[in-house]
Each structure stands twice: as C-alpha cells, then as structure tokens.
Coordinates of C-alpha atoms in Angstrom, one line a residue:
M1 CA 0.0 0.0 0.0
R2 CA 2.8 2.4 0.8
A3 CA 4.5 1.8 -2.6
F4 CA 1.2 2.2 -4.3
S5 CA 0.5 5.4 -2.4
M6 CA 3.8 6.9 -3.4
R7 CA 3.3 6.0 -7.0
I8 CA -0.1 7.7 -7.0
L9 CA 1.4 10.8 -5.3
L10 CA 4.1 11.0 -7.9
L11 CA 1.5 10.7 -10.7
I12 CA -0.7 13.4 -9.4
S13 CA 2.0 15.9 -8.3
P14 CA 2.9 17.1 -11.8
W15 CA -0.8 17.6 -12.6
L16 CA -1.3 19.6 -9.4
L17 CA 1.8 21.7 -9.9
G18 CA 0.6 22.5 -13.4
Q19 CA -2.5 24.1 -12.0
V20 CA -0.8 26.5 -9.6
E21 CA -1.4 30.2 -10.3
A22 CA 1.5 32.1 -8.8
I23 CA 2.2 35.1 -11.0
Y24 CA 0.0 38.3 -10.5
N25 CA 0.3 41.4 -12.7
P26 CA -0.2 44.9 -11.3
H27 CA -3.7 46.3 -11.5
I28 CA -4.7 49.2 -9.2
E29 CA -2.5 51.0 -6.7
Y30 CA -3.7 53.2 -3.8
A31 CA -0.7 55.2 -2.7
G32 CA 0.8 58.7 -2.4
P33 CA -1.1 61.9 -3.4
T34 CA -3.8 59.9 -5.2
F35 CA -4.5 57.4 -2.4
F36 CA -7.9 58.7 -1.6
D37 CA -9.1 59.3 -5.2
K38 CA -10.4 55.8 -5.7
F39 CA -12.2 55.5 -2.4
A40 CA -15.7 56.7 -1.4
Y41 CA -16.2 58.3 2.0
Y42 CA -19.2 56.9 3.9
G43 CA -20.6 60.2 5.3
N44 CA -23.0 58.7 7.9
V45 CA -23.1 57.4 11.5
D46 CA -21.9 53.9 12.2
N47 CA -25.2 52.1 11.5
T48 CA -23.6 48.7 10.9
T49 CA -21.7 47.8 14.1
W50 CA -23.3 50.6 16.3
G51 CA -20.1 52.2 17.2
N52 CA -20.0 55.7 18.8
V53 CA -18.7 57.4 15.7
T54 CA -19.8 59.5 12.8
F55 CA -18.0 58.7 9.5
L56 CA -17.2 62.0 7.8
D57 CA -17.6 62.7 4.1
Q58 CA -14.5 63.7 2.1
T59 CA -15.0 67.5 2.5
D60 CA -15.2 67.4 6.3
A61 CA -12.6 64.7 6.6
T62 CA -10.1 66.8 4.7
A63 CA -11.0 70.0 6.6
Q64 CA -10.6 68.3 9.9
K65 CA -7.4 66.6 8.8
L66 CA -8.7 63.1 9.5
T67 CA -7.4 62.0 6.1
F68 CA -4.2 63.3 4.6
I69 CA -0.9 62.4 3.0
N70 CA 2.0 62.9 5.5
G71 CA 5.5 64.2 4.8
A72 CA 6.7 60.6 4.1
G73 CA 4.1 60.2 1.4
N74 CA 2.0 57.8 3.4
A75 CA -1.8 57.9 3.8
V76 CA -3.0 58.7 7.3
I77 CA -6.6 57.9 8.3
K78 CA -7.5 59.1 11.9
V79 CA -10.1 59.2 14.6
D80 CA -10.6 62.7 16.0
N81 CA -8.3 63.1 19.0
T82 CA -8.7 66.8 19.7
T83 CA -12.4 67.5 20.2
T84 CA -13.8 67.5 23.8
L85 CA -17.0 65.6 24.0
T86 CA -19.5 65.6 26.9
A87 CA -22.5 63.5 27.6
G88 CA -25.7 64.8 26.1
P89 CA -29.3 64.5 27.5
P90 CA -30.9 61.1 27.7
G91 CA -31.5 59.7 24.3
Q92 CA -29.1 62.0 22.4
A93 CA -26.3 60.2 20.7
V94 CA -22.8 61.6 21.2
N95 CA -20.3 60.4 18.5
R96 CA -16.7 61.1 17.8
N97 CA -15.7 61.7 14.2
S98 CA -13.9 59.0 12.3
I99 CA -13.5 57.6 8.7
R100 CA -14.9 54.8 6.6
L101 CA -13.6 54.3 3.1
T102 CA -14.9 51.9 0.4
S103 CA -13.1 51.3 -2.9
L104 CA -14.9 52.3 -6.1
D105 CA -13.4 49.2 -7.7
S106 CA -14.3 45.6 -7.0
F107 CA -12.0 42.6 -7.2
G108 CA -13.0 39.1 -8.3
L109 CA -11.4 35.7 -7.9
G110 CA -8.0 35.7 -9.4
S111 CA -7.0 38.9 -7.4
L112 CA -4.2 39.5 -5.0
I113 CA -4.5 42.4 -2.5
I114 CA -1.5 43.6 -0.6
I115 CA -1.5 46.3 2.1
D116 CA 1.7 47.7 3.7
A117 CA 0.8 49.4 6.9
L118 CA 3.2 51.2 9.3
H119 CA 0.6 51.7 11.9
V120 CA -2.9 50.3 12.6
P121 CA -5.3 51.9 15.1
F122 CA -5.3 50.5 18.6
G123 CA -6.3 51.3 22.2
C124 CA -9.2 51.0 24.5
S125 CA -12.5 51.3 22.6
V126 CA -10.7 51.2 19.2
W127 CA -12.0 48.8 16.6
P128 CA -10.2 49.1 13.2
S129 CA -10.8 46.8 10.2
F130 CA -9.6 46.3 6.7
W131 CA -12.0 44.0 4.9
T132 CA -13.9 43.2 1.8
Y133 CA -17.6 42.6 1.0
G134 CA -19.6 42.1 -2.1
I135 CA -22.0 44.9 -2.9
E136 CA -24.1 43.0 -5.4
T137 CA -26.6 41.8 -2.9
E138 CA -27.6 42.4 0.7
W139 CA -24.9 41.5 3.2
P140 CA -23.8 38.8 3.8
L141 CA -25.1 37.1 0.7
S142 CA -22.0 38.2 -1.2
G143 CA -19.6 37.3 1.5
E144 CA -17.0 39.2 3.6
I145 CA -13.3 38.7 4.2
D146 CA -11.7 40.3 7.3
I147 CA -8.0 40.9 6.5
I148 CA -7.2 43.1 9.5
E149 CA -9.5 43.2 12.5
A150 CA -9.0 43.4 16.3
I151 CA -10.1 45.6 19.2
N152 CA -9.0 47.5 22.2
N153 CA -5.5 46.4 23.5
M154 CA -5.4 43.0 21.8
N155 CA -2.0 42.1 20.5
N156 CA -2.9 39.8 17.7
N157 CA -4.9 40.2 14.5
Q158 CA -7.9 37.9 13.5
I159 CA -8.7 36.9 10.0
A160 CA -12.3 35.8 9.2
L161 CA -14.8 35.0 6.5
H162 CA -18.5 35.7 6.8
T163 CA -21.1 34.0 4.7
V164 CA -24.6 32.6 4.7
Q165 CA -25.0 29.0 5.7
G166 CA -23.1 26.4 3.8
C167 CA -19.4 27.4 4.1
Q168 CA -17.0 25.9 6.7
Q169 CA -13.3 26.1 6.8
Q170 CA -11.8 22.8 5.8
Q171 CA -9.2 21.4 8.3
L172 CA -6.3 19.7 6.5
T173 CA -3.7 17.4 7.9
P174 CA -0.9 18.5 7.9
P175 CA -2.2 22.1 8.5
A176 CA -2.3 24.3 5.4
Q177 CA -1.9 27.5 7.5
T178 CA 0.3 28.9 10.3
G179 CA -2.6 30.5 12.2
N180 CA -4.8 29.0 14.9
T181 CA -8.4 28.3 13.9
L182 CA -10.9 29.5 16.5
E183 CA -14.1 28.8 14.6
T184 CA -14.8 26.8 11.4
D185 CA -18.4 27.8 10.6
C186 CA -18.3 31.0 8.4
S187 CA -22.1 31.6 8.9
V188 CA -22.0 32.0 12.7
P189 CA -22.0 35.6 14.0
R190 CA -18.3 35.9 14.5
G191 CA -17.4 34.1 11.2
C192 CA -14.7 31.4 10.7
I193 CA -11.8 32.9 12.5
V194 CA -8.1 32.3 12.3
A195 CA -5.9 34.0 15.0
Q196 CA -2.5 35.3 14.1
P197 CA 0.5 35.5 16.4
A198 CA 1.4 38.2 19.0
D199 CA 2.4 41.6 17.7
S200 CA 0.3 41.2 14.5
F201 CA -1.8 44.0 16.0
G202 CA -1.6 46.7 18.6
A203 CA 1.4 48.4 20.3
G204 CA 3.7 45.5 19.3
F205 CA 2.8 45.9 15.6
A206 CA 3.5 49.6 15.7
A207 CA 6.8 49.2 17.7
N208 CA 8.0 46.7 15.0
G209 CA 7.4 49.2 12.2
G210 CA 4.2 47.6 11.1
G211 CA 4.0 44.9 8.5
V212 CA 2.4 43.6 5.3
F213 CA -0.8 41.6 4.8
A214 CA -1.7 39.9 1.5
L215 CA -5.1 38.5 0.5
Q216 CA -5.3 35.9 -2.4
M217 CA -8.7 35.2 -3.8
E218 CA -8.9 32.2 -6.1
V219 CA -11.3 29.6 -7.3
S220 CA -9.3 27.1 -5.3
G221 CA -9.7 29.1 -2.1
I222 CA -9.0 32.3 -0.1
Y223 CA -5.6 32.7 1.6
V224 CA -4.2 35.5 3.8
W225 CA -0.5 36.1 4.7
Y226 CA 1.0 38.4 7.3
W227 CA 4.7 39.3 7.7
N228 CA 6.2 41.7 10.2
R229 CA 8.6 44.3 8.8
A230 CA 11.7 42.1 9.5
A231 CA 10.3 39.0 7.8
L232 CA 9.1 40.3 4.5
P233 CA 9.8 38.0 1.5
P234 CA 12.5 39.4 -0.8
N235 CA 10.1 39.9 -3.7
L236 CA 8.0 42.2 -1.5
Q237 CA 11.0 44.1 -0.2
S238 CA 12.0 45.0 -3.7
A239 CA 8.5 45.3 -5.3
T240 CA 7.3 48.4 -7.0
S241 CA 3.9 49.4 -8.3
S242 CA 4.9 47.9 -11.7
T243 CA 6.4 44.7 -10.5
P244 CA 4.6 41.4 -11.0
I245 CA 4.3 39.3 -7.9
D246 CA 5.2 35.6 -7.6
T247 CA 3.7 34.0 -4.5
T248 CA 5.5 30.7 -4.7
S249 CA 8.2 31.7 -2.2
W250 CA 5.8 32.9 0.5
G251 CA 5.3 29.6 2.3
L252 CA 2.2 28.6 4.2
P253 CA -0.4 31.4 4.6
S254 CA -1.5 32.7 8.0
A255 CA -5.1 31.6 7.1
A256 CA -6.2 29.1 4.5
Y257 CA -9.8 28.6 3.4
P258 CA -9.6 26.0 0.6
S259 CA -12.5 25.6 -1.7
G260 CA -14.2 22.2 -1.7
P261 CA -17.3 20.3 -0.5
S262 CA -17.3 22.2 2.8
C263 CA -17.2 25.6 1.0
N264 CA -17.6 26.5 -2.7
I265 CA -15.7 29.7 -2.8
T266 CA -17.1 30.6 -6.2
Q267 CA -20.6 30.4 -4.8
F268 CA -20.0 32.5 -1.7
F269 CA -17.6 35.2 -3.0
P270 CA -18.5 37.3 -6.0
P271 CA -16.4 40.4 -6.7
Q272 CA -15.5 42.2 -3.5
N273 CA -15.0 45.9 -2.6
L274 CA -12.3 47.0 -0.1
V275 CA -13.3 48.7 3.1
L276 CA -11.1 50.5 5.6
L277 CA -12.5 52.0 8.8
T278 CA -12.2 52.7 12.5
T279 CA -15.1 52.6 14.8
L280 CA -15.3 53.0 18.6
C281 CA -17.0 50.7 21.2
G282 CA -19.9 49.1 19.3
V283 CA -21.1 45.5 19.4
W284 CA -17.6 44.0 19.8
A285 CA -15.1 46.4 21.4
G286 CA -17.8 47.9 23.7
V287 CA -19.3 44.7 25.1
P288 CA -18.4 44.9 28.9
S289 CA -17.2 41.3 29.2
I290 CA -15.0 41.7 26.2
Y291 CA -13.8 45.3 26.9
S292 CA -12.6 44.3 30.3
N293 CA -10.3 41.6 28.9
T294 CA -7.7 44.2 27.9
C295 CA -9.0 47.5 29.2
H296 CA -9.2 48.3 32.9
T297 CA -10.6 51.9 33.0
P298 CA -12.2 53.9 35.9
T299 CA -15.9 52.9 35.3
G300 CA -15.4 49.9 33.0
D301 CA -17.7 51.5 30.5
C302 CA -16.2 51.8 27.0
F303 CA -18.1 54.9 26.0
T304 CA -17.8 56.9 29.2
D305 CA -14.1 56.2 29.8
N306 CA -13.0 56.8 26.2
V307 CA -15.3 58.5 23.7
L308 CA -16.2 61.2 26.1
G309 CA -13.4 63.6 27.1
D310 CA -10.7 65.5 25.3
G311 CA -9.8 62.8 22.8
S312 CA -6.3 62.2 24.1
N313 CA -7.2 58.5 24.4
Y314 CA -7.0 58.3 20.6
V315 CA -3.4 59.3 20.0
N316 CA -2.8 55.8 18.6
A317 CA -6.1 55.6 16.7
Y318 CA -4.8 56.1 13.2
W319 CA -3.8 54.2 10.1
E320 CA -0.5 55.0 8.3
I321 CA -0.4 53.1 5.0
R322 CA 2.4 53.0 2.5
Y323 CA 0.3 51.5 -0.1
I324 CA -2.5 49.1 -1.0
R325 CA -1.7 47.3 -4.3
T326 CA -4.0 45.0 -6.2
Y327 CA -3.0 42.4 -8.8
L328 CA -4.7 40.1 -11.2
S329 CA -3.7 36.6 -12.5
S330 CA -4.1 35.7 -16.1
N331 CA -7.3 33.9 -15.3
A332 CA -8.9 36.5 -13.1
I333 CA -12.7 36.7 -13.1
P334 CA -13.8 40.1 -14.4
S335 CA -14.9 42.6 -11.7
G336 CA -15.8 46.2 -12.1
S337 CA -15.7 49.8 -10.9
S338 CA -18.2 52.5 -10.1
S339 CA -18.0 56.2 -10.6
S340 CA -20.6 56.7 -7.8
S341 CA -20.2 55.8 -4.1
P342 CA -20.9 52.2 -3.3
T343 CA -21.3 53.1 0.4
S344 CA -24.5 55.0 0.7
P345 CA -26.5 53.8 3.7
S346 CA -29.0 52.0 1.5
Q347 CA -26.3 49.8 0.1
T348 CA -24.2 49.1 3.1
P349 CA -24.1 45.7 4.7
T350 CA -26.6 45.4 7.5
G351 CA -24.1 43.7 9.8
G352 CA -20.8 45.4 9.0
S353 CA -17.7 43.3 9.8
T354 CA -19.4 41.5 12.7
V355 CA -22.7 39.7 12.4
T356 CA -25.2 40.3 15.2
Q357 CA -27.3 37.5 16.5
A358 CA -30.4 39.2 15.2
L359 CA -29.3 38.3 11.7
T360 CA -29.1 34.5 12.2
T361 CA -32.7 33.9 11.2
T362 CA -32.2 35.7 7.9
I363 CA -28.9 33.9 7.3
A364 CA -30.5 30.5 8.0
S365 CA -33.2 31.1 5.3
A366 CA -30.8 32.3 2.6
P367 CA -30.4 30.0 -0.4
T368 CA -27.1 28.0 -0.6
V369 CA -27.4 26.2 -4.0
A370 CA -24.0 26.1 -5.6
P371 CA -23.8 27.3 -9.3
P372 CA -22.5 24.8 -11.8
V373 CA -18.7 24.7 -12.1
S374 CA -17.3 24.4 -15.6
S375 CA -15.0 21.4 -16.3
A376 CA -12.7 23.9 -17.9
T377 CA -12.1 25.7 -14.6
T378 CA -8.5 26.1 -13.6
W379 CA -7.9 25.3 -9.9
R380 CA -5.1 27.6 -8.7
I381 CA -3.6 26.4 -5.5
P382 CA -0.7 28.2 -3.5
S383 CA 2.3 26.0 -3.6
A384 CA 2.6 25.6 0.1
T385 CA -1.0 24.6 0.4
L386 CA -0.5 22.2 -2.5
L387 CA 2.1 20.4 -0.5
A388 CA -0.3 20.2 2.5
L389 CA -3.0 18.8 0.2
A390 CA -0.6 16.2 -1.3
G391 CA 0.5 15.2 2.2
S392 CA -3.1 14.8 3.3
F393 CA -3.7 12.6 0.3
L394 CA -0.7 10.5 1.0
L395 CA -1.7 10.0 4.6
W396 CA -5.1 9.0 3.6
M397 CA -3.8 6.4 1.2
L398 CA -1.4 4.8 3.7

C-alpha cells in the first residue's frame, strides 16, 4: 500500500503543480497623493456595528485633517483626537468623528490584494478593520473577508470569513496555515476565525514598524498572509507598483480557506470591494465582558471612559499606510468599478464586519445552492497549500 500510495502521489503531483497560479500582474495601486481618489467616504453614522462614531464625508474629513498624506508620502486615516465631548441629554447620541472608506473598484477571484501598513489603530474602545464585501446583494449574501481586525488592546490580528450558511473552513492534515483556527463555521455571528501570532496588532505591531498583509482570492480558495517588517519575503521588499508578484516563495499562509465540498468559494464570494474603517466601542469592542479583557478603566464603560473627554485617548487611533496594491492573475474573473459611491446607507451591509445575533434567522433562510462549475475551470492552489493537500492525500492512502 505504501508503494502504491507513493506512485499515486508521484503521478498526481505534476498535474497539481501545473494548476498553480503564482504570477500576478499589477492592477490598481492606492498610494501617495492619489491614495484617496479611488475611495468613497461613507458620510454617515456607524449604522452597521453601532459604534460611537460619525463617519465623515470627504470634504469634512479633509478639513478636519482626519485623512491626509503625510510628509513621508503615506496615507493617514485618523479618529478625531482633539475635540472634547461631553454626555448629552438622555436619548441623544454623542459620537466622535472617524473615517470609513470603500473602494470604487471591486475585485473578483484571481485577485491579489497587498496592504503595507506602518501603523494600525489600537487602544481601549478602538475597533479598526480592513476587509472586503460584495455589494451586489444584501450582506452577507455576497460574503465578507476580514483581513485586519482586532479591538482594544489585543496584541494579535484575527482573519475571518463571513457567509450565509453552507461554508465551513476545511481542516487539513498537515495544516495548510500557520494561524490558529478559532471557529470553522463561516455563517455564525463571528465568522470562521483564524488568530494570528502576537504583535500582529496593537502596540507591538507599531513598535516593530508595522507589516504587510496579503489576500489571495482564487477559485481554489481564499488565503491570507502576514509578515512583520523584518520578515518580508525578498520579492515584497523589492516590489514596485509595476512589479509582477510571484507567490511561490511565500510559504504557508496565515489563514487558508480552501474551496471544496465544505465551502464552494465561487458560490459565496463574487467580486469584493475594499473597506477600511475605524469605529469605537460598538457590538464587539464595547461589550463589557470583552472590553474588560484588555482595558481596565475607571468605570469599566467603553463609551464613558474613552469616547467622552478631550480625545487624548485616541493618539494611537490612526492608520498609516504606505500602499494598497492590487494584482490580477491571467485567469482573473472580471470585476468592475463604479463612478458613484458604493457606500450609501441603503447599500451598506446590514451587519458590518461582525454579524449580530439578530441576523441569524435571515442567514439561515438564505439559499445555498451552488452554481455549476465548468469542467474547464483552472484550480489555482498556492504551492505551500498544494504540499499540504498532497501530504493529506498520502496519509489517507497509507
């Protein structure tokens, strides 16, 4: 049986290797003076995760210097940290100003998204996220991918997918990722979560000079990598906006969501728009039992101890981004762009980057019939994940 298994593995390996999609060509770059030109500003209160913020439109954000390009040429996206807020009368909302950006362009399977961030917002009450969602239908029917998301004084990032029922993260042996899976069902309120190591978020991330995150969306699956500044692959260290990217040297991803019987990626993830925001408190960071895990403030109340006051709590509540670069493979599924804002309140996902329990009834009733898959489909598998799949096959045959 062992000899037979090895012969089978040797036979299938050349076929699998021939299906790997590793080269991605430059598509759209968000960087320098034009960074904000291809984003829409939300211009509304946080009506998705119920945070204590008002997301400004572009005119007010620019005037209040909450979005700008700094002297180093990097994009800065801030929470207001200079305005003094006091509690209003009962029933009156008091919000601090912040920013939510959504890309005018969408990105389909066959896309690679890379963000180089020197600083990500952190601190008590702070809830930053860089994620994607499909705007074709009501959220979460078109899926969501959380690339960067954590809260308060956490020290590690969490990657997650959000879908309707029918998608679960497949667990491979040996593992196809370096991260730690906390939840496999992508339709539950918190999504299918993979935790990254310490210092992938928070003060440690900033002290280390930030890092780079990469999202690969393929018919074969969704994969996310993270590297701290000292561990960047050579091809990312030398990359420019016009350099093709080869992913074969990247090793295992931080999180792997391979497509298969447990989750048909083509079904659940049509073209995705990029979203970058920072909210405060809300239905995750502001929950008392969660807030108290990393924040020990005078009253223990997220809003009272942070949002109110002179804003000095938010000195670290800013993004500093060198670039966001997008790439397409030769087999990329066509996506699109919009000259109008995709983020008006009527079009926004009803659950934001965290699903509330109230949505579970709607989620449960959503259709989950997979579309037909053409026999001509090319399955593109990252090389490291390919080895894990081959290893799993061999173990099964032994």
